[in-house]
PDB file of C-alpha atoms in Angstrom:
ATOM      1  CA  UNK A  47     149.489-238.189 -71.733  1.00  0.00           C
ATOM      2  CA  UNK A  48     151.838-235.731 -71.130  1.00  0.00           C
ATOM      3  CA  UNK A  49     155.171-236.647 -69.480  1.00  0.00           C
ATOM      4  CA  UNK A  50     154.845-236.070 -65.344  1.00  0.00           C
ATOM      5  CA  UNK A  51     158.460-234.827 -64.826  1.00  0.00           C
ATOM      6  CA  UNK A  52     157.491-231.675 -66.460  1.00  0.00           C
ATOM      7  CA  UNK A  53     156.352-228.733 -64.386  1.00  0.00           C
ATOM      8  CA  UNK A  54     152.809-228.206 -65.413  1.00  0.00           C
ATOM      9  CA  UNK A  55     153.104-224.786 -67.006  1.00  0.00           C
ATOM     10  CA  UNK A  56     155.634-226.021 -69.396  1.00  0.00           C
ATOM     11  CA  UNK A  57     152.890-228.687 -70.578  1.00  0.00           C
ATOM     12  CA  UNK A  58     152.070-228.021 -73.970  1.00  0.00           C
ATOM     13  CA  UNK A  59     148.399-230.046 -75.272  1.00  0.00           C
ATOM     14  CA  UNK A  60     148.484-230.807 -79.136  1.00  0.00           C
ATOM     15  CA  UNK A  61     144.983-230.165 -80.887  1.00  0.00           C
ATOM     16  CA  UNK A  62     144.353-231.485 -84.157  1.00  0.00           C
ATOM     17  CA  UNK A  63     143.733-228.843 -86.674  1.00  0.00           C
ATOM     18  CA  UNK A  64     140.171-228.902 -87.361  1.00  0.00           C
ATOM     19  CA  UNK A  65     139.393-228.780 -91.630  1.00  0.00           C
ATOM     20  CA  UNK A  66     137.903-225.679 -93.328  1.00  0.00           C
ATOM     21  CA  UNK A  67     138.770-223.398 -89.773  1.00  0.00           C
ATOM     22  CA  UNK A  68     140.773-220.396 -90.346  1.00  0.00           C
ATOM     23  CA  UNK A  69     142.849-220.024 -86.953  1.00  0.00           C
ATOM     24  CA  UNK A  70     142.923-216.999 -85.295  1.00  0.00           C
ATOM     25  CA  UNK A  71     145.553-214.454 -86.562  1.00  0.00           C
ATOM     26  CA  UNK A  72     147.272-212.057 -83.715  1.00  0.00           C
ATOM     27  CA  UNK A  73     147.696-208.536 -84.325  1.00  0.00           C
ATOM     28  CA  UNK A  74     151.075-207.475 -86.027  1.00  0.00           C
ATOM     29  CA  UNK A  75     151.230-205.280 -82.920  1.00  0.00           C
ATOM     30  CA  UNK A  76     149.657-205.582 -79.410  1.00  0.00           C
ATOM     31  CA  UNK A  77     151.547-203.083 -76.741  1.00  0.00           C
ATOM     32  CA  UNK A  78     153.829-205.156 -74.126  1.00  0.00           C
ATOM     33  CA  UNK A  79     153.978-207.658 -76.275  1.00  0.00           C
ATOM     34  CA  UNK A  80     157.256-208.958 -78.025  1.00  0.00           C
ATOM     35  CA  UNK A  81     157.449-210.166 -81.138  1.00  0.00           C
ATOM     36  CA  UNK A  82     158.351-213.640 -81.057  1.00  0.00           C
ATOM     37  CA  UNK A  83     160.342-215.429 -83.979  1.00  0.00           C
ATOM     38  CA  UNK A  84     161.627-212.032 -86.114  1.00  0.00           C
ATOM     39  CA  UNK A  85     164.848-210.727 -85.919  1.00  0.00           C
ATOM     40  CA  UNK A  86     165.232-207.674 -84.035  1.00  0.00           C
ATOM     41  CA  UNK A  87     166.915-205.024 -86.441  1.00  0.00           C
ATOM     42  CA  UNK A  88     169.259-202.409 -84.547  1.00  0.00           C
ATOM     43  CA  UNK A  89     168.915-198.925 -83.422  1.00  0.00           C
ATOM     44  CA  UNK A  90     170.551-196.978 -86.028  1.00  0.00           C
ATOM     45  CA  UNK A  91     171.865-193.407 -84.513  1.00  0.00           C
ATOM     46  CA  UNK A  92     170.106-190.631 -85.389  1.00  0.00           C
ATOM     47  CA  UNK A  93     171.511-188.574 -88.146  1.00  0.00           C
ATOM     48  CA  UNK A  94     169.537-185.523 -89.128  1.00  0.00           C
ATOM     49  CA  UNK A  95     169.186-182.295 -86.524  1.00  0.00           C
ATOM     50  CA  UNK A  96     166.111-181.784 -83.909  1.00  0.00           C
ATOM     51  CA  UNK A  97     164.417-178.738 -85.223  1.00  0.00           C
ATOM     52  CA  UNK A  98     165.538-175.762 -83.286  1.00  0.00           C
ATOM     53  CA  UNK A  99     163.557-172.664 -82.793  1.00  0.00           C
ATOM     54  CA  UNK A 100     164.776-169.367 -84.363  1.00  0.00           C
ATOM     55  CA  UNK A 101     168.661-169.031 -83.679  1.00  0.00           C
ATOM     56  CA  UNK A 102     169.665-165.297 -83.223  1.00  0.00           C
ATOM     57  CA  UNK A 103     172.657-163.754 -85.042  1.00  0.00           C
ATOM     58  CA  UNK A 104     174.290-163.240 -81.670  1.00  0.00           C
ATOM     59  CA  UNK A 105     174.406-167.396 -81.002  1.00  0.00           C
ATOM     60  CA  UNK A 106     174.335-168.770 -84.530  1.00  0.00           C
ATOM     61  CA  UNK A 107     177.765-166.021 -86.024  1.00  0.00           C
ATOM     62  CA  UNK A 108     175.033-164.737 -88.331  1.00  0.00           C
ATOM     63  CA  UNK A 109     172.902-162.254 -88.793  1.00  0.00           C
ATOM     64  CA  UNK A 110     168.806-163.340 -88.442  1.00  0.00           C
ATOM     65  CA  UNK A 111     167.218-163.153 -91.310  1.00  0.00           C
ATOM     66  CA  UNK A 112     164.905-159.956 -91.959  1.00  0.00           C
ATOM     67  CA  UNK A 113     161.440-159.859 -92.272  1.00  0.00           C
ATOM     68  CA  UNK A 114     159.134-158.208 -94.488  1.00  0.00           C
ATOM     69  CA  UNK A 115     157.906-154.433 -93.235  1.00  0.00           C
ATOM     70  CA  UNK A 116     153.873-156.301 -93.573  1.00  0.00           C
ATOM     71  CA  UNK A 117     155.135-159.165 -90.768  1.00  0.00           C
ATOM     72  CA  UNK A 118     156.333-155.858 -88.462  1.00  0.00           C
ATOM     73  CA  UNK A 119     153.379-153.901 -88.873  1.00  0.00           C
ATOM     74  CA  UNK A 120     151.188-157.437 -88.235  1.00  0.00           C
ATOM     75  CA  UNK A 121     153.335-157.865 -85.004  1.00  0.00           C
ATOM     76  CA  UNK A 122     152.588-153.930 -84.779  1.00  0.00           C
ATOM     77  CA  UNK A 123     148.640-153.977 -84.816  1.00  0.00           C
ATOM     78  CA  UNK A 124     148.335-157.151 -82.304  1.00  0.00           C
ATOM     79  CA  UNK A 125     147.465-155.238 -79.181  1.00  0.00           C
ATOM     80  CA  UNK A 126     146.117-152.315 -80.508  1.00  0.00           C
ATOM     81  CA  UNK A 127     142.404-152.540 -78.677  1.00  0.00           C
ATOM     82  CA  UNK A 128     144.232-150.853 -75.512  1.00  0.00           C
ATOM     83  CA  UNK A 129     145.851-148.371 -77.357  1.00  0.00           C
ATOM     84  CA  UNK A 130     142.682-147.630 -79.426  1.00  0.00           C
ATOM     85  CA  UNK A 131     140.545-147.633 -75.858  1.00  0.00           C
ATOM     86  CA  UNK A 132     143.397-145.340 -74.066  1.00  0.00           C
ATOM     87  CA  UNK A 133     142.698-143.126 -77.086  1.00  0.00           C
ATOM     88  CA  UNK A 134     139.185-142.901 -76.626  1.00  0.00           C
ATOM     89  CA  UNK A 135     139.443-142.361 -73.098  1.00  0.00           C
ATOM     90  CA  UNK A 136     141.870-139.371 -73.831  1.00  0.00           C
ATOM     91  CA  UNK A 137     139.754-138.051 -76.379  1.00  0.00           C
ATOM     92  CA  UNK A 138     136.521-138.238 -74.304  1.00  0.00           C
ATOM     93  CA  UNK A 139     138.507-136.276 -71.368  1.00  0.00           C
ATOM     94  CA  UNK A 140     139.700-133.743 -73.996  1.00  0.00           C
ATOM     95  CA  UNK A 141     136.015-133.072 -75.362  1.00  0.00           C
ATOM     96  CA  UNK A 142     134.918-132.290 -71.923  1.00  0.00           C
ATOM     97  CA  UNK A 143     137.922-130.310 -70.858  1.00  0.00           C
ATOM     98  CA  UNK A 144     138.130-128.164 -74.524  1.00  0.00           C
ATOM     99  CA  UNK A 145     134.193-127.599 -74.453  1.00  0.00           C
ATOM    100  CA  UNK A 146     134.506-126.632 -70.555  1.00  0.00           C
ATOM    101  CA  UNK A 147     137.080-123.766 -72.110  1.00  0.00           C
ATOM    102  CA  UNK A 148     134.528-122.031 -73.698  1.00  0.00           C
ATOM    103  CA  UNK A 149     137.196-120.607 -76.164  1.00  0.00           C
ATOM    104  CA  UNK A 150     138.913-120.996 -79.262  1.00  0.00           C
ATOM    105  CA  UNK A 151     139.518-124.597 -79.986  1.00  0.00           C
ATOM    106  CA  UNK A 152     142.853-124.056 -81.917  1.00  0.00           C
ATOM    107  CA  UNK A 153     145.274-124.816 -78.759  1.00  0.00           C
ATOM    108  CA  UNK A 154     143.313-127.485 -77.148  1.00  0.00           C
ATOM    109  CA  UNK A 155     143.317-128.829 -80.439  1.00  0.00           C
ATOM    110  CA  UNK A 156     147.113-128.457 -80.672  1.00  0.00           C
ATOM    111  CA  UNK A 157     147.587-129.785 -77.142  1.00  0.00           C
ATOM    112  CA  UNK A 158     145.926-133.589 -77.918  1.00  0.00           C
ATOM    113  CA  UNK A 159     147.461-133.800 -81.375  1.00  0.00           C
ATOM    114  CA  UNK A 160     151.075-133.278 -79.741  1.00  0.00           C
ATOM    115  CA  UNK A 161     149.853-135.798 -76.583  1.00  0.00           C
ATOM    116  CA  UNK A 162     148.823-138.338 -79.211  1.00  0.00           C
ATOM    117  CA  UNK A 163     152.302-137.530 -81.001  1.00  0.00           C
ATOM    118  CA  UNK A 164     153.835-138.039 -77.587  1.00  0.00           C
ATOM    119  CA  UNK A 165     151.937-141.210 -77.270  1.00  0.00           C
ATOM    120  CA  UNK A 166     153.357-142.602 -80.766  1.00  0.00           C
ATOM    121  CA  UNK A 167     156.711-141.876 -79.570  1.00  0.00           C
ATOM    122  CA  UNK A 168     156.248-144.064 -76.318  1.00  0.00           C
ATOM    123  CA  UNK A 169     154.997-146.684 -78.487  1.00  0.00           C
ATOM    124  CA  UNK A 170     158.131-146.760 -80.479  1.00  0.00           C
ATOM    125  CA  UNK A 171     160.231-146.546 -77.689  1.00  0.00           C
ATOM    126  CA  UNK A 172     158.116-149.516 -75.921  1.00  0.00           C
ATOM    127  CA  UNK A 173     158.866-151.433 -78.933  1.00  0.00           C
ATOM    128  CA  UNK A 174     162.712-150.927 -79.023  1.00  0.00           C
ATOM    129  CA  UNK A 175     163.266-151.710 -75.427  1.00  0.00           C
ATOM    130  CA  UNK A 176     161.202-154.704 -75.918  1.00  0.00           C
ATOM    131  CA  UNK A 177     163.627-155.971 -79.057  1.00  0.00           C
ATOM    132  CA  UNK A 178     166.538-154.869 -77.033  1.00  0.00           C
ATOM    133  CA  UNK A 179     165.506-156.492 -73.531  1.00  0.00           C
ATOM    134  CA  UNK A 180     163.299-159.509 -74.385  1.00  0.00           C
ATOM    135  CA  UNK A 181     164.966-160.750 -77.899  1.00  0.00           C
ATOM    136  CA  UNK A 182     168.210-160.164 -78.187  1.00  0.00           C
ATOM    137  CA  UNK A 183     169.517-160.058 -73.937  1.00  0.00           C
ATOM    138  CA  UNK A 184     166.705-162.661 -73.195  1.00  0.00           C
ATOM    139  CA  UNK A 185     166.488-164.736 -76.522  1.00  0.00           C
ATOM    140  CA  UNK A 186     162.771-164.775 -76.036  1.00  0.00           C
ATOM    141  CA  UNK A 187     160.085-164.392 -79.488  1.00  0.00           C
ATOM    142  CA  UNK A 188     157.871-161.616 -79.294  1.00  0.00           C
ATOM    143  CA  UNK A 189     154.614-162.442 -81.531  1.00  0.00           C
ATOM    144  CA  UNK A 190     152.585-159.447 -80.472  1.00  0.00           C
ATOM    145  CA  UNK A 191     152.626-155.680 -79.429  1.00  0.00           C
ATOM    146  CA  UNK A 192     150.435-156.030 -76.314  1.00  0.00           C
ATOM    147  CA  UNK A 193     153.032-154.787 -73.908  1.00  0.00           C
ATOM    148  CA  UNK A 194     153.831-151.712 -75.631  1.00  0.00           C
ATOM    149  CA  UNK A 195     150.134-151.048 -76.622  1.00  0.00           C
ATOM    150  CA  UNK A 196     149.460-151.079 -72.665  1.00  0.00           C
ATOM    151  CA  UNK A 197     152.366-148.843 -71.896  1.00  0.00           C
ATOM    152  CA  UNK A 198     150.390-146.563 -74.329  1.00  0.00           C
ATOM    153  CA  UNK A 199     147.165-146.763 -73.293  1.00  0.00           C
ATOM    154  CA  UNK A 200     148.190-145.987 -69.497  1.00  0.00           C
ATOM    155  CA  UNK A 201     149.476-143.082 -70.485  1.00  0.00           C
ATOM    156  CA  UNK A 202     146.766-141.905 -72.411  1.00  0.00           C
ATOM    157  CA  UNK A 203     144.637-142.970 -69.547  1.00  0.00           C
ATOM    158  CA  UNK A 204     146.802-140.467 -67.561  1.00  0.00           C
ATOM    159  CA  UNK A 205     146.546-137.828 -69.917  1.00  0.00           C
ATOM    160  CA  UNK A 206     142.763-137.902 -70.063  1.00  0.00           C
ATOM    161  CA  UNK A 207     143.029-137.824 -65.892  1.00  0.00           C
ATOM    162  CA  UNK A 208     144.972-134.520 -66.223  1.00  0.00           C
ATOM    163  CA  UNK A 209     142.655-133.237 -68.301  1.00  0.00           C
ATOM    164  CA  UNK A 210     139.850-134.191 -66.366  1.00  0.00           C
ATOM    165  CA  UNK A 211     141.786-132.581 -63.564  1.00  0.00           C
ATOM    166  CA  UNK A 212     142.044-129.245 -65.305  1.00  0.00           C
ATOM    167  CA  UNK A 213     137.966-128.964 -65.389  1.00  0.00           C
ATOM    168  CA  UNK A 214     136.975-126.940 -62.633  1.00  0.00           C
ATOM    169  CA  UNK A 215     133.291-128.400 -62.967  1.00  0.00           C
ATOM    170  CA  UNK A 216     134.778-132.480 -63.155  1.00  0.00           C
ATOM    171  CA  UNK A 217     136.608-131.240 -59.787  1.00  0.00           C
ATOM    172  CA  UNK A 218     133.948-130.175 -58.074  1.00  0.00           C
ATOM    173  CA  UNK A 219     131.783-133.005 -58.910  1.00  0.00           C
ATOM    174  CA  UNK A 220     134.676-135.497 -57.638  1.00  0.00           C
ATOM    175  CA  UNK A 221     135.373-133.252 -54.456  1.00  0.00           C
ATOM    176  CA  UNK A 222     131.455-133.774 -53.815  1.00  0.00           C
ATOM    177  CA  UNK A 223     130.955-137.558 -54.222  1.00  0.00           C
ATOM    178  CA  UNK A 224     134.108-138.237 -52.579  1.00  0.00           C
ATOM    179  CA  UNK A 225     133.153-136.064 -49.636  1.00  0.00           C
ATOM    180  CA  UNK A 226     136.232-133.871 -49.513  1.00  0.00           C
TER     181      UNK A 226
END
């Protein structure tokens, strides 16, 4: 028996091996368990660089790199439903205002080409502020034009309101539901 000046956990009980039984093999790796009897190799120090995100020319001494004209335009076109819907809105709002003329359709004409000009230019100038601001005082990625694309499409909103308000008819009609 085993010897009685031992605590009882430290009591080990010997089994015969039985013939032709394959013992039971632990897993290579069970979590919060330590492998017992291998040597335990060393934490080498890391060597090769995290992966950074984009440096800027600003931070890094260089310039960034530049980017194909098709990766712009890409950037560009992300966005462009509320631009496109802004347009429509305008347009709609410049049908009824131009057909409410009664006239010659040259200068109305002339008047939502040079809006939709005007519009393109806000757009652009949406877009620089945005790569002047956001990337390089902020450091921040822009992946889409969505910002810029709303900027437009609230002013075309606003220019198909001001046509809207130049229709005497539209006017009236608004004066009478509201109640004014």
């Amino acid at each position: 028996m085993a010897d009685q000046t031992q605590p009882w956990a430290e009591r080990t009980v010997e089994v015969p091996p039985q013939p032709g039984a394959v013992p039971p093999q632990r897993d290579a790796f069970q979590r919060g368990v330590a492998a017992v009897g291998q040597p335990r190799t060393p934490r080498t120090p890391r060597t090769e660089q995290f992966p950074t995100v984009e440096q800027h020319g600003d931070w890094a001494g260089e310039p960034a790199p530049r980017r194909p004209m098709s990766w712009h335009l890409a950037q560009a076109r992300k966005g462009g439903e509320l631009s496109a819907a802004g347009a429509l809105f305008a347009f709609v709002c410049w049908g009824i205002w131009a057909i409410s003329g009664r006239g010659n359709l040259i200068a109305p004409l002339l008047t939502f080409v040079l809006s939709l000009l005007t519009a393109v230019g806000l757009f652009a100038l949406a877009r620089l502020l945005g790569r002047l601001i956001l990337e390089r005082q902020f450091g921040r990625v822009r992946r889409s034009a969505k910002g810029a694309h709303l900027v437009t499409a609230l002013f075309l909103v606003g220019v198909g309101v001001a046509y809207l308000q130049q229709t005497e008819w539209v006017v009236s009609a608004w004066n009478w539901v509201t109640g004014v």
